[in-house]
Amino acid sequence: MGGRNIPPALRDWVELVVEDNADDLLRYFRRRVTHPEDAADMLGRVLLAVWEKASRLPTTEQDARMWCFGIARNVLREHYRYAAKQLALADGLRDHLRASAPPQNGADTVVEEEFRSEAIRQAVRALDDRSRELLLLVHWDGFSIAGAARILSINASTARTRYTRALRRLEKQLDRDDDPESRPATFASSFPLMAP
């Protein structure tokens, strides 16, 4: 792992702390997230932080353990904030699409919403990081495109171009996911006993 410029005694101590706590930290994350791969990613971020901040690692086992779990808590909070932003963006885009869609009957709308919500989340996740963050700043945080550009340290015209391209990619992805063969045409056709 890390530790190129760490004195040997401190390196040994960090390795011991990591070895003693990594499994518990992974369990901590697994109990709190939906996807196991997210737990593994978060563990990696904690271990990286431990190595990067090795000079601040407490010198007793209990204090070092608590310190590691403090870092884990911060990583988890960051994960929750990011997930909430993605969900809110998906909800906002779904509302936008719903407002521009032709009216449907109530049963069809229920089924369609379930498919669209997940499709929007997947489409947003598929965007590159820069485009996704721009959309999150505009649709979740409520910034104008120009305001988001300032936050991202890019010029406003670049932000407008990225924003437009990101929306086009989302629309294309959602149109692709909207294949009638991949989902039931109506609520009733989802449940054969209810079909006329």
C-alpha positions in Angstrom: 0.0 0.0 0.0 1.2 3.6 0.6 3.9 4.8 2.8 6.8 5.8 0.7 7.9 8.6 2.9 6.7 7.2 6.2 9.3 6.1 8.8 9.5 2.3 9.1 8.0 2.2 12.7 5.0 4.4 11.6 4.6 2.3 8.5 4.4 -0.9 10.6 1.9 0.8 12.9 -0.3 1.9 10.0 -0.2 -1.6 8.5 -1.2 -3.1 11.8 -4.1 -0.7 12.2 -5.3 -1.3 8.7 -5.0 -5.1 9.1 -6.9 -5.0 12.5 -9.7 -2.8 11.2 -10.2 -3.3 7.5 -12.7 -6.1 7.9 -14.7 -4.3 10.5 -14.8 -1.1 8.4 -16.0 -3.1 5.4 -18.8 -4.6 7.5 -19.6 -1.1 8.7 -20.1 0.0 5.1 -21.9 -3.1 3.9 -24.6 -2.7 6.6 -25.2 0.9 5.5 -25.2 0.7 1.7 -27.2 -1.1 -0.9 -24.4 -2.3 -3.2 -21.4 -4.3 -1.9 -19.1 -2.6 -4.5 -19.9 0.7 -2.9 -18.8 -0.6 0.4 -15.5 -1.8 -1.1 -15.0 1.6 -2.8 -15.6 3.4 0.5 -13.2 1.1 2.4 -10.6 2.0 -0.2 -11.1 5.7 0.4 -10.8 5.2 4.2 -7.5 3.2 3.8 -6.1 5.8 1.4 -7.0 8.6 3.9 -5.3 6.6 6.7 -2.1 6.3 4.7 -2.2 9.9 3.6 -2.7 11.1 7.2 -0.5 8.5 8.8 1.4 11.2 10.8 -1.9 12.0 12.6 -2.8 8.4 13.4 -3.3 7.9 17.2 -0.8 5.7 18.9 -3.1 3.4 20.8 -5.2 0.7 19.3 -8.5 1.9 20.6 -7.9 5.5 19.6 -6.6 4.5 16.1 -9.7 2.3 15.6 -12.0 5.2 16.6 -10.0 7.5 14.3 -10.5 5.1 11.4 -14.2 4.9 12.0 -14.4 8.7 12.2 -13.0 8.8 8.7 -15.4 6.0 7.6 -18.3 8.1 8.9 -17.3 11.1 6.9 -16.8 8.9 3.8 -20.3 7.4 4.3 -21.9 10.9 4.7 -20.2 12.0 1.5 -21.7 8.9 -0.2 -25.2 9.6 1.1 -25.0 13.3 -0.1 -23.9 12.2 -3.5 -26.6 9.5 -3.7 -29.2 12.1 -2.6 -28.1 14.4 -5.3 -28.4 11.7 -7.9 -31.9 10.8 -6.7 -33.0 14.4 -6.7 -31.6 15.0 -10.1 -33.5 11.9 -11.4 -36.7 13.1 -9.7 -36.3 16.6 -11.2 -35.6 15.2 -14.7 -38.6 12.8 -14.3 -40.8 15.7 -13.4 -39.6 17.7 -16.4 -40.2 14.7 -18.7 -43.6 14.1 -17.1 -44.6 17.7 -17.7 -43.7 17.5 -21.3 -45.2 14.0 -21.9 -48.7 13.4 -23.3 -51.4 12.4 -20.7 -51.9 8.7 -20.0 -54.4 6.8 -18.0 -53.7 6.3 -14.2 -52.7 2.6 -14.4 -50.2 3.2 -17.2 -48.7 6.2 -15.4 -47.9 4.1 -12.3 -46.0 1.4 -14.3 -44.4 4.0 -16.5 -43.1 6.0 -13.5 -41.4 2.9 -12.0 -39.6 2.2 -15.3 -38.7 5.9 -15.9 -37.4 6.6 -12.5 -34.8 3.8 -12.6 -34.0 4.6 -16.2 -33.3 8.2 -15.3 -31.0 7.2 -12.4 -29.1 4.8 -14.7 -28.8 7.5 -17.5 -27.5 10.1 -15.0 -25.0 7.6 -13.6 -23.8 6.8 -17.1 -22.8 10.5 -17.7 -19.2 11.5 -17.4 -18.3 13.1 -14.0 -18.1 16.6 -15.3 -21.5 16.5 -17.0 -23.1 14.8 -14.1 -21.8 17.4 -11.6 -23.0 20.2 -13.8 -26.5 18.7 -14.0 -26.5 18.1 -10.2 -25.5 21.8 -9.6 -28.3 23.0 -11.8 -31.1 20.6 -11.0 -30.3 19.7 -7.4 -28.5 22.7 -5.9 -30.5 25.2 -7.9 -27.7 27.1 -9.5 -28.0 28.7 -12.9 -25.8 27.3 -15.6 -23.6 30.4 -15.3 -23.4 30.0 -11.5 -22.5 26.3 -11.9 -19.8 27.3 -14.3 -18.2 29.6 -11.7 -18.3 26.8 -9.2 -16.7 24.3 -11.6 -14.1 27.0 -12.7 -15.2 26.8 -16.4 -16.5 29.6 -18.6 -20.3 29.9 -19.0 -20.3 29.0 -22.7 -18.5 25.8 -22.0 -21.0 25.0 -19.2 -23.9 25.7 -21.6 -22.4 23.4 -24.2 -21.8 20.6 -21.7 -25.3 21.1 -20.2 -26.9 20.8 -23.6 -24.9 17.8 -24.6 -25.6 16.1 -21.3 -29.3 16.6 -21.7 -29.1 15.2 -25.2 -27.2 12.1 -23.9 -29.9 11.7 -21.3 -32.7 11.9 -23.8 -31.0 9.4 -26.2 -30.4 7.0 -23.3 -33.9 7.3 -22.1 -35.3 6.9 -25.6 -33.2 3.8 -26.0 -34.5 2.5 -22.6 -38.0 3.3 -23.7 -38.1 0.3 -26.0 -41.7 -1.0 -25.9 -40.5 -4.6 -26.1 -38.6 -4.1 -22.8 -41.6 -3.2 -20.7 -45.3 -4.0 -20.5 -47.5 -1.7 -22.6 -50.0 -1.2 -19.8 -50.5 -1.9 -16.2 -53.0 -4.6 -17.0 -50.7 -6.4 -19.3 -48.1 -6.6 -16.4 -50.5 -8.9 -14.6 -52.1 -11.5 -16.9 -55.0 -12.2 -14.5 -56.1 -8.5 -14.8 -55.9 -8.4 -18.6 -59.4 -8.2 -20.3 
